[in-house]
Tab-separated table of N, CA and C in Angstrom:
chain	number	residue	atom	x	y	z
Z	239	MET	N	-2.589	18.643	-15.826
Z	239	MET	CA	-1.486	18.149	-15.008
Z	239	MET	C	-0.210	18.214	-15.849
Z	240	SER	N	0.842	18.749	-15.289
Z	240	SER	CA	2.106	18.871	-16.015
Z	240	SER	C	2.719	17.490	-16.242
Z	241	GLN	N	3.596	17.422	-17.244
Z	241	GLN	CA	4.260	16.145	-17.529
Z	241	GLN	C	5.125	15.690	-16.366
Z	242	THR	N	5.768	16.643	-15.688
Z	242	THR	CA	6.606	16.308	-14.538
Z	242	THR	C	5.769	15.704	-13.420
Z	243	LEU	N	4.615	16.316	-13.154
Z	243	LEU	CA	3.725	15.800	-12.115
Z	243	LEU	C	3.188	14.428	-12.502
Z	244	GLN	N	2.836	14.250	-13.775
Z	244	GLN	CA	2.365	12.949	-14.245
Z	244	GLN	C	3.453	11.886	-14.090
Z	245	ALA	N	4.694	12.250	-14.418
Z	245	ALA	CA	5.799	11.301	-14.291
Z	245	ALA	C	6.017	10.926	-12.827
Z	246	THR	N	5.924	11.909	-11.936
Z	246	THR	CA	6.078	11.653	-10.502
Z	246	THR	C	4.969	10.724	-10.012
Z	247	TYR	N	3.736	11.007	-10.432
Z	247	TYR	CA	2.589	10.187	-10.042
Z	247	TYR	C	2.768	8.752	-10.543
Z	248	ALA	N	3.180	8.602	-11.799
Z	248	ALA	CA	3.382	7.268	-12.380
Z	248	ALA	C	4.515	6.532	-11.662
Z	249	ALA	N	5.575	7.239	-11.306
Z	249	ALA	CA	6.707	6.624	-10.608
Z	249	ALA	C	6.289	6.140	-9.216
Z	250	LYS	N	5.435	6.908	-8.538
Z	250	LYS	CA	4.930	6.485	-7.217
Z	250	LYS	C	4.003	5.277	-7.370
Z	251	ARG	N	3.165	5.300	-8.399
Z	251	ARG	CA	2.269	4.162	-8.642
Z	251	ARG	C	3.081	2.888	-8.864
Z	252	LYS	N	4.141	2.974	-9.651
Z	252	LYS	CA	5.003	1.808	-9.889
Z	252	LYS	C	5.700	1.380	-8.600
Z	253	ALA	N	6.099	2.348	-7.787
Z	253	ALA	CA	6.725	2.023	-6.497
Z	253	ALA	C	5.749	1.233	-5.631
Z	254	ARG	N	4.484	1.643	-5.619
Z	254	ARG	CA	3.471	0.923	-4.842
Z	254	ARG	C	3.312	-0.511	-5.345
Z	255	ARG	N	3.303	-0.684	-6.664
Z	255	ARG	CA	3.137	-2.034	-7.235
Z	255	ARG	C	4.267	-2.960	-6.789
Z	256	PHE	N	5.492	-2.470	-6.909
Z	256	PHE	CA	6.622	-3.301	-6.489
Z	256	PHE	C	6.620	-3.506	-4.973
Z	257	ALA	N	6.222	-2.480	-4.230
Z	257	ALA	CA	6.197	-2.594	-2.767
Z	257	ALA	C	5.178	-3.630	-2.315
Z	258	VAL	N	3.982	-3.612	-2.890
Z	258	VAL	CA	2.967	-4.580	-2.454
Z	258	VAL	C	3.418	-6.003	-2.785
Z	259	GLN	N	4.121	-6.176	-3.900
Z	259	GLN	CA	4.666	-7.506	-4.225
Z	259	GLN	C	5.735	-7.919	-3.207
Z	260	GLY	N	6.573	-6.972	-2.826
Z	260	GLY	CA	7.610	-7.270	-1.843
Z	260	GLY	C	7.037	-7.558	-0.471
Z	261	ILE	N	6.023	-6.798	-0.077
Z	261	ILE	CA	5.356	-7.028	1.215
Z	261	ILE	C	4.717	-8.414	1.213
Z	262	TYR	N	4.052	-8.736	0.116
Z	262	TYR	CA	3.432	-10.059	-0.020
Z	262	TYR	C	4.499	-11.156	0.105
Z	263	GLU	N	5.611	-10.988	-0.611
Z	263	GLU	CA	6.683	-11.990	-0.533
Z	263	GLU	C	7.188	-12.126	0.896
Z	264	TRP	N	7.379	-10.998	1.582
Z	264	TRP	CA	7.857	-11.050	2.964
Z	264	TRP	C	6.857	-11.794	3.848
Z	265	GLN	N	5.570	-11.513	3.666
Z	265	GLN	CA	4.536	-12.184	4.471
Z	265	GLN	C	4.580	-13.696	4.270
Z	266	MET	N	4.838	-14.141	3.048
Z	266	MET	CA	4.812	-15.562	2.724
Z	266	MET	C	6.118	-16.256	3.111
Z	267	SER	N	7.251	-15.558	2.942
Z	267	SER	CA	8.547	-16.225	3.087
Z	267	SER	C	9.353	-15.781	4.308
Z	268	HIS	N	9.069	-14.589	4.795
Z	268	HIS	CA	9.864	-13.947	5.848
Z	268	HIS	C	11.328	-13.793	5.461
Z	269	ASN	N	11.578	-13.732	4.141
Z	269	ASN	CA	12.931	-13.422	3.675
Z	269	ASN	C	13.283	-12.013	4.137
Z	270	PRO	N	14.562	-11.738	4.379
Z	270	PRO	CA	14.947	-10.382	4.784
Z	270	PRO	C	14.538	-9.358	3.718
Z	271	VAL	N	14.036	-8.233	4.178
Z	271	VAL	CA	13.532	-7.199	3.275
Z	271	VAL	C	14.628	-6.717	2.323
Z	272	HIS	N	15.847	-6.582	2.831
Z	272	HIS	CA	16.914	-6.088	1.950
Z	272	HIS	C	17.193	-7.068	0.808
Z	273	GLU	N	16.995	-8.357	1.038
Z	273	GLU	CA	17.170	-9.343	-0.034
Z	273	GLU	C	16.041	-9.242	-1.053
Z	274	ILE	N	14.819	-9.065	-0.574
Z	274	ILE	CA	13.667	-8.907	-1.470
Z	274	ILE	C	13.879	-7.670	-2.346
Z	275	GLU	N	14.274	-6.577	-1.706
Z	275	GLU	CA	14.486	-5.334	-2.453
Z	275	GLU	C	15.604	-5.478	-3.473
Z	276	ALA	N	16.725	-6.050	-3.072
Z	276	ALA	CA	17.865	-6.198	-3.980
Z	276	ALA	C	17.492	-7.061	-5.183
Z	277	ARG	N	16.816	-8.167	-4.951
Z	277	ARG	CA	16.414	-9.050	-6.051
Z	277	ARG	C	15.439	-8.341	-6.984
Z	278	THR	N	14.488	-7.602	-6.407
Z	278	THR	CA	13.509	-6.878	-7.222
Z	278	THR	C	14.208	-5.866	-8.117
Z	279	ARG	N	15.190	-5.164	-7.564
Z	279	ARG	CA	15.921	-4.152	-8.344
Z	279	ARG	C	16.733	-4.782	-9.475
Z	280	VAL	N	17.269	-5.979	-9.239
Z	280	VAL	CA	18.070	-6.656	-10.252
Z	280	VAL	C	17.178	-7.249	-11.347
Z	281	GLU	N	16.036	-7.809	-10.958
Z	281	GLU	CA	15.208	-8.568	-11.897
Z	281	GLU	C	14.206	-7.722	-12.678
Z	282	ASN	N	14.072	-6.431	-12.359
Z	282	ASN	CA	13.059	-5.601	-13.000
Z	282	ASN	C	13.655	-4.316	-13.541
Z	283	ALA	N	12.989	-3.778	-14.547
Z	283	ALA	CA	13.357	-2.456	-15.066
Z	283	ALA	C	12.792	-1.424	-14.096
Z	284	MET	N	13.654	-0.820	-13.321
Z	284	MET	CA	13.218	0.079	-12.250
Z	284	MET	C	13.506	1.552	-12.570
Z	285	HIS	N	13.879	1.869	-13.807
Z	285	HIS	CA	14.278	3.230	-14.143
Z	285	HIS	C	13.123	4.233	-14.096
Z	286	LYS	N	11.885	3.762	-14.134
Z	286	LYS	CA	10.737	4.674	-14.058
Z	286	LYS	C	9.985	4.529	-12.733
Z	287	VAL	N	10.653	3.976	-11.737
Z	287	VAL	CA	10.069	3.762	-10.417
Z	287	VAL	C	10.664	4.785	-9.447
Z	288	ASP	N	9.828	5.337	-8.584
Z	288	ASP	CA	10.336	6.206	-7.513
Z	288	ASP	C	10.999	5.270	-6.494
Z	289	LEU	N	12.304	5.092	-6.648
Z	289	LEU	CA	13.029	4.098	-5.851
Z	289	LEU	C	13.046	4.426	-4.367
Z	290	SER	N	13.128	5.695	-4.020
Z	290	SER	CA	13.139	6.035	-2.593
Z	290	SER	C	11.772	5.746	-1.972
Z	291	TYR	N	10.702	5.987	-2.714
Z	291	TYR	CA	9.361	5.702	-2.190
Z	291	TYR	C	9.149	4.184	-2.083
Z	292	TYR	N	9.616	3.464	-3.088
Z	292	TYR	CA	9.541	1.997	-3.037
Z	292	TYR	C	10.267	1.476	-1.795
Z	293	HIS	N	11.495	1.952	-1.586
Z	293	HIS	CA	12.281	1.521	-0.433
Z	293	HIS	C	11.547	1.853	0.864
Z	294	GLU	N	11.034	3.075	0.964
Z	294	GLU	CA	10.311	3.476	2.176
Z	294	GLU	C	9.104	2.576	2.421
Z	295	LEU	N	8.267	2.399	1.407
Z	295	LEU	CA	7.059	1.587	1.585
Z	295	LEU	C	7.405	0.164	2.012
Z	296	LEU	N	8.317	-0.448	1.303
Z	296	LEU	CA	8.673	-1.836	1.609
Z	296	LEU	C	9.248	-1.963	3.014
Z	297	THR	N	10.228	-1.155	3.339
Z	297	THR	CA	10.895	-1.319	4.631
Z	297	THR	C	10.017	-0.874	5.796
Z	298	GLU	N	9.303	0.224	5.642
Z	298	GLU	CA	8.495	0.744	6.748
Z	298	GLU	C	7.240	-0.089	6.997
Z	299	VAL	N	6.597	-0.563	5.955
Z	299	VAL	CA	5.406	-1.398	6.155
Z	299	VAL	C	5.794	-2.697	6.858
Z	300	VAL	N	6.879	-3.317	6.414
Z	300	VAL	CA	7.317	-4.555	7.064
Z	300	VAL	C	7.745	-4.275	8.509
Z	301	ALA	N	8.541	-3.225	8.712
Z	301	ALA	CA	9.030	-2.912	10.062
Z	301	ALA	C	7.896	-2.570	11.026
Z	302	ASN	N	6.826	-1.989	10.506
Z	302	ASN	CA	5.720	-1.529	11.353
Z	302	ASN	C	4.440	-2.327	11.140
Z	303	HIS	N	4.556	-3.548	10.640
Z	303	HIS	CA	3.352	-4.321	10.315
Z	303	HIS	C	2.454	-4.567	11.532
Z	304	GLU	N	3.025	-4.739	12.702
Z	304	GLU	CA	2.182	-4.987	13.885
Z	304	GLU	C	1.370	-3.747	14.242
Z	305	ALA	N	1.988	-2.571	14.178
Z	305	ALA	CA	1.264	-1.320	14.460
Z	305	ALA	C	0.205	-1.064	13.386
Z	306	LEU	N	0.524	-1.372	12.140
Z	306	LEU	CA	-0.455	-1.200	11.059
Z	306	LEU	C	-1.623	-2.170	11.242
Z	307	ASP	N	-1.315	-3.411	11.611
Z	307	ASP	CA	-2.385	-4.383	11.884
Z	307	ASP	C	-3.276	-3.903	13.026
Z	308	ALA	N	-2.674	-3.296	14.044
Z	308	ALA	CA	-3.461	-2.779	15.171
Z	308	ALA	C	-4.420	-1.674	14.714
Z	309	LEU	N	-4.016	-0.890	13.732
Z	309	LEU	CA	-4.917	0.122	13.173
Z	309	LEU	C	-6.046	-0.533	12.375
Z	310	LEU	N	-5.712	-1.614	11.676
Z	310	LEU	CA	-6.685	-2.277	10.802
Z	310	LEU	C	-7.700	-3.130	11.567
Z	311	ILE	N	-7.273	-3.762	12.648
Z	311	ILE	CA	-8.136	-4.717	13.357
Z	311	ILE	C	-9.528	-4.165	13.679
Z	312	PRO	N	-9.647	-2.926	14.195
Z	312	PRO	CA	-10.990	-2.431	14.518
Z	312	PRO	C	-11.909	-2.230	13.307
Z	313	VAL	N	-11.339	-2.143	12.106
Z	313	VAL	CA	-12.173	-1.899	10.923
Z	313	VAL	C	-12.316	-3.135	10.032
Z	314	LEU	N	-11.743	-4.258	10.470
Z	314	LEU	CA	-11.871	-5.513	9.732
Z	314	LEU	C	-13.099	-6.285	10.205
Z	315	ASP	N	-13.628	-7.126	9.326
Z	315	ASP	CA	-14.751	-7.991	9.696
Z	315	ASP	C	-14.298	-9.431	9.948
Z	316	ARG	N	-12.985	-9.623	9.994
Z	316	ARG	CA	-12.413	-10.952	10.236
Z	316	ARG	C	-11.037	-10.791	10.855
Z	317	GLU	N	-10.455	-11.887	11.274
Z	317	GLU	CA	-9.111	-11.859	11.847
Z	317	GLU	C	-8.092	-11.527	10.760
Z	318	VAL	N	-7.017	-10.888	11.146
Z	318	VAL	CA	-5.936	-10.589	10.205
Z	318	VAL	C	-5.448	-11.880	9.549
Z	319	SER	N	-5.355	-12.937	10.333
Z	319	SER	CA	-4.861	-14.222	9.815
Z	319	SER	C	-5.788	-14.831	8.762
Z	320	ALA	N	-7.032	-14.382	8.703
Z	320	ALA	CA	-7.986	-14.913	7.727
Z	320	ALA	C	-7.964	-14.135	6.403
Z	321	LEU	N	-7.218	-13.051	6.356
Z	321	LEU	CA	-7.144	-12.258	5.129
Z	321	LEU	C	-6.295	-12.953	4.077
Z	322	ASP	N	-6.671	-12.784	2.833
Z	322	ASP	CA	-5.858	-13.211	1.708
Z	322	ASP	C	-4.536	-12.441	1.755
Z	323	GLY	N	-3.453	-13.054	1.350
Z	323	GLY	CA	-2.132	-12.421	1.421
Z	323	GLY	C	-2.026	-11.128	0.633
Z	324	VAL	N	-2.628	-11.092	-0.538
Z	324	VAL	CA	-2.605	-9.868	-1.353
Z	324	VAL	C	-3.422	-8.778	-0.667
Z	325	GLU	N	-4.585	-9.153	-0.141
Z	325	GLU	CA	-5.408	-8.174	0.581
Z	325	GLU	C	-4.643	-7.603	1.769
Z	326	LEU	N	-3.998	-8.456	2.530
Z	326	LEU	CA	-3.264	-7.998	3.703
Z	326	LEU	C	-2.125	-7.061	3.309
Z	327	ALA	N	-1.364	-7.419	2.286
Z	327	ALA	CA	-0.264	-6.560	1.832
Z	327	ALA	C	-0.800	-5.208	1.372
Z	328	THR	N	-1.895	-5.216	0.650
Z	328	THR	CA	-2.496	-3.981	0.140
Z	328	THR	C	-3.060	-3.140	1.274
Z	329	LEU	N	-3.724	-3.771	2.227
Z	329	LEU	CA	-4.271	-3.034	3.369
Z	329	LEU	C	-3.163	-2.431	4.224
Z	330	ARG	N	-2.098	-3.183	4.441
Z	330	ARG	CA	-0.978	-2.648	5.224
Z	330	ARG	C	-0.360	-1.436	4.526
Z	331	LEU	N	-0.172	-1.542	3.212
Z	331	LEU	CA	0.388	-0.423	2.463
Z	331	LEU	C	-0.557	0.787	2.537
Z	332	GLY	N	-1.843	0.560	2.331
Z	332	GLY	CA	-2.819	1.652	2.400
Z	332	GLY	C	-2.880	2.287	3.780
Z	333	ALA	N	-2.852	1.464	4.811
Z	333	ALA	CA	-2.873	1.989	6.179
Z	333	ALA	C	-1.627	2.831	6.447
Z	334	TYR	N	-0.488	2.375	5.947
Z	334	TYR	CA	0.754	3.136	6.117
Z	334	TYR	C	0.639	4.503	5.443
Z	335	GLU	N	0.156	4.523	4.217
Z	335	GLU	CA	0.034	5.801	3.512
Z	335	GLU	C	-0.979	6.722	4.186
Z	336	LEU	N	-2.090	6.169	4.657
Z	336	LEU	CA	-3.072	7.003	5.366
Z	336	LEU	C	-2.473	7.629	6.616
Z	337	LYS	N	-1.666	6.858	7.322
Z	337	LYS	CA	-1.097	7.324	8.590
Z	337	LYS	C	0.107	8.238	8.395
Z	338	GLU	N	0.986	7.896	7.486
Z	338	GLU	CA	2.281	8.566	7.385
Z	338	GLU	C	2.406	9.590	6.260
Z	339	HIS	N	1.503	9.564	5.313
Z	339	HIS	CA	1.616	10.474	4.156
Z	339	HIS	C	0.370	11.344	4.035
Z	340	LEU	N	0.254	12.254	4.967
Z	340	LEU	CA	-0.912	13.134	5.002
Z	340	LEU	C	-0.974	14.057	3.792
Z	341	GLU	N	0.152	14.227	3.096
Z	341	GLU	CA	0.157	15.060	1.891
Z	341	GLU	C	-0.570	14.390	0.722
Z	342	ILE	N	-0.781	13.085	0.826
Z	342	ILE	CA	-1.526	12.361	-0.212
Z	342	ILE	C	-2.995	12.333	0.226
Z	343	PRO	N	-3.891	12.920	-0.559
Z	343	PRO	CA	-5.313	12.906	-0.177
Z	343	PRO	C	-5.802	11.475	0.067
Z	344	TYR	N	-6.667	11.319	1.078
Z	344	TYR	CA	-7.097	9.965	1.436
Z	344	TYR	C	-7.778	9.266	0.267
Z	345	ARG	N	-8.489	10.019	-0.568
Z	345	ARG	CA	-9.164	9.401	-1.729
Z	345	ARG	C	-8.139	8.832	-2.715
Z	346	VAL	N	-6.987	9.477	-2.832
Z	346	VAL	CA	-5.922	8.966	-3.703
Z	346	VAL	C	-5.363	7.673	-3.117
Z	347	VAL	N	-5.165	7.637	-1.808
Z	347	VAL	CA	-4.686	6.410	-1.155
Z	347	VAL	C	-5.665	5.269	-1.430
Z	348	LEU	N	-6.960	5.536	-1.264
Z	348	LEU	CA	-7.970	4.506	-1.516
Z	348	LEU	C	-7.966	4.071	-2.978
Z	349	ASP	N	-7.924	5.039	-3.894
Z	349	ASP	CA	-7.914	4.712	-5.324
Z	349	ASP	C	-6.712	3.852	-5.696
Z	350	GLU	N	-5.546	4.202	-5.164
Z	350	GLU	CA	-4.338	3.432	-5.463
Z	350	GLU	C	-4.451	2.003	-4.908
Z	351	ALA	N	-4.969	1.870	-3.701
Z	351	ALA	CA	-5.135	0.539	-3.103
Z	351	ALA	C	-6.147	-0.286	-3.902
Z	352	ILE	N	-7.205	0.347	-4.365
Z	352	ILE	CA	-8.208	-0.345	-5.190
Z	352	ILE	C	-7.562	-0.855	-6.474
Z	353	GLU	N	-6.749	-0.011	-7.103
Z	353	GLU	CA	-6.065	-0.423	-8.338
Z	353	GLU	C	-5.113	-1.585	-8.085
Z	354	LEU	N	-4.397	-1.552	-6.964
Z	354	LEU	CA	-3.512	-2.670	-6.615
Z	354	LEU	C	-4.323	-3.951	-6.432
Z	355	ALA	N	-5.449	-3.846	-5.742
Z	355	ALA	CA	-6.294	-5.022	-5.508
Z	355	ALA	C	-6.865	-5.559	-6.817
Z	356	LYS	N	-7.256	-4.669	-7.716
Z	356	LYS	CA	-7.772	-5.112	-9.014
Z	356	LYS	C	-6.679	-5.826	-9.807
Z	357	HIS	N	-5.453	-5.326	-9.705
Z	357	HIS	CA	-4.342	-5.890	-10.468
Z	357	HIS	C	-3.860	-7.226	-9.899
Z	358	PHE	N	-3.718	-7.288	-8.580
Z	358	PHE	CA	-3.104	-8.463	-7.948
Z	358	PHE	C	-4.091	-9.368	-7.211
Z	359	GLY	N	-5.231	-8.841	-6.806
Z	359	GLY	CA	-6.127	-9.579	-5.917
Z	359	GLY	C	-7.197	-10.377	-6.624
Z	360	GLY	N	-8.080	-10.940	-5.813
Z	360	GLY	CA	-9.196	-11.714	-6.318
Z	360	GLY	C	-10.257	-10.817	-6.953
Z	361	ALA	N	-11.290	-11.442	-7.489
Z	361	ALA	CA	-12.301	-10.747	-8.281
Z	361	ALA	C	-12.915	-9.534	-7.583
Z	362	ASP	N	-13.336	-9.681	-6.352
Z	362	ASP	CA	-14.001	-8.572	-5.663
Z	362	ASP	C	-13.186	-8.011	-4.499
Z	363	SER	N	-11.907	-8.353	-4.434
Z	363	SER	CA	-11.118	-7.889	-3.288
Z	363	SER	C	-11.010	-6.367	-3.248
Z	364	HIS	N	-11.091	-5.717	-4.412
Z	364	HIS	CA	-11.000	-4.251	-4.425
Z	364	HIS	C	-12.138	-3.608	-3.642
Z	365	LYS	N	-13.309	-4.238	-3.649
Z	365	LYS	CA	-14.450	-3.702	-2.893
Z	365	LYS	C	-14.179	-3.795	-1.392
Z	366	TYR	N	-13.610	-4.906	-0.977
Z	366	TYR	CA	-13.281	-5.096	0.433
Z	366	TYR	C	-12.203	-4.105	0.870
Z	367	ILE	N	-11.159	-3.971	0.064
Z	367	ILE	CA	-10.062	-3.027	0.347
Z	367	ILE	C	-10.627	-1.609	0.495
Z	368	ASN	N	-11.488	-1.223	-0.429
Z	368	ASN	CA	-12.093	0.107	-0.391
Z	368	ASN	C	-12.864	0.312	0.913
Z	369	GLY	N	-13.676	-0.645	1.286
Z	369	GLY	CA	-14.484	-0.523	2.506
Z	369	GLY	C	-13.638	-0.416	3.761
Z	370	VAL	N	-12.628	-1.266	3.863
Z	370	VAL	CA	-11.768	-1.267	5.055
Z	370	VAL	C	-10.995	0.045	5.158
Z	371	LEU	N	-10.358	0.464	4.070
Z	371	LEU	CA	-9.552	1.683	4.121
Z	371	LEU	C	-10.426	2.930	4.286
Z	372	ASP	N	-11.634	2.890	3.752
Z	372	ASP	CA	-12.550	4.019	3.958
Z	372	ASP	C	-12.919	4.148	5.439
Z	373	ARG	N	-13.167	3.017	6.088
Z	373	ARG	CA	-13.449	3.050	7.527
Z	373	ARG	C	-12.227	3.524	8.312
Z	374	LEU	N	-11.039	3.083	7.907
Z	374	LEU	CA	-9.818	3.519	8.571
Z	374	LEU	C	-9.595	5.021	8.384
Z	375	ALA	N	-9.904	5.532	7.213
Z	375	ALA	CA	-9.764	6.970	6.949
Z	375	ALA	C	-10.683	7.789	7.854
Z	376	THR	N	-11.799	7.200	8.284
Z	376	THR	CA	-12.713	7.897	9.188
Z	376	THR	C	-12.024	8.254	10.497
Z	377	THR	N	-11.106	7.407	10.954
Z	377	THR	CA	-10.377	7.723	12.182
Z	377	THR	C	-9.064	8.451	11.910
Z	378	LEU	N	-8.297	7.985	10.911
Z	378	LEU	CA	-6.986	8.588	10.666
Z	378	LEU	C	-7.061	9.934	9.944
Z	379	ARG	N	-8.102	10.134	9.161
Z	379	ARG	CA	-8.228	11.348	8.361
Z	379	ARG	C	-9.603	11.990	8.550
Z	380	ALA	N	-10.070	11.996	9.793
Z	380	ALA	CA	-11.442	12.449	10.079
Z	380	ALA	C	-11.738	13.840	9.516
Z	381	ALA	N	-10.873	14.810	9.776
Z	381	ALA	CA	-11.129	16.188	9.318
Z	381	ALA	C	-11.142	16.256	7.789
Z	382	GLU	N	-10.181	15.619	7.176
Z	382	GLU	CA	-10.107	15.620	5.698
Z	382	GLU	C	-11.324	14.947	5.091
Z	383	LYS	N	-11.740	13.832	5.675
Z	383	LYS	CA	-12.885	13.090	5.154
Z	383	LYS	C	-14.163	13.902	5.314
Z	384	GLN	N	-14.294	14.568	6.443
Z	384	GLN	CA	-15.476	15.378	6.706
Z	384	GLN	C	-15.577	16.536	5.724
Z	385	GLN	N	-14.446	17.158	5.399
Z	385	GLN	CA	-14.428	18.274	4.441
Z	385	GLN	C	-14.849	17.843	3.050
Z	386	SER	N	-14.511	16.609	2.674
Z	386	SER	CA	-14.798	16.160	1.311
Z	386	SER	C	-16.233	15.659	1.149
Z	387	ASN	N	-16.917	15.435	2.252
Z	387	ASN	CA	-18.311	14.936	2.151
Z	387	ASN	C	-19.296	16.075	2.003
């Protein structure tokens, strides 16, 4: 992998980390997204973050959370309201990437969500995140998933 590609990958990974934190904050506080984003940019070293991807993830996941929840509901084993806040933020972000970023292989979306859950979530939340997003990929990425099996 070239250094440029590695840097791009790392910048997107950092964007996801900040986005899931912002989504979580929005879920808990309902503060305006632009305020969450502005504060995050001021309080953190963001020079190695893909800022446009961070902005997209944060604003689009929050703006479309009801549609994303509707995608998740059929593959959940509990009510959305019963999910841990970190799990919900991570699942919403993963569902958004599965639906809107077809250029990112579904396995990469799952791997990134698992890493977010390991970093921010409870002890075994990564297993739950993996299972839910894998089931969601069966519908959103059926052809891609079938090819990889």
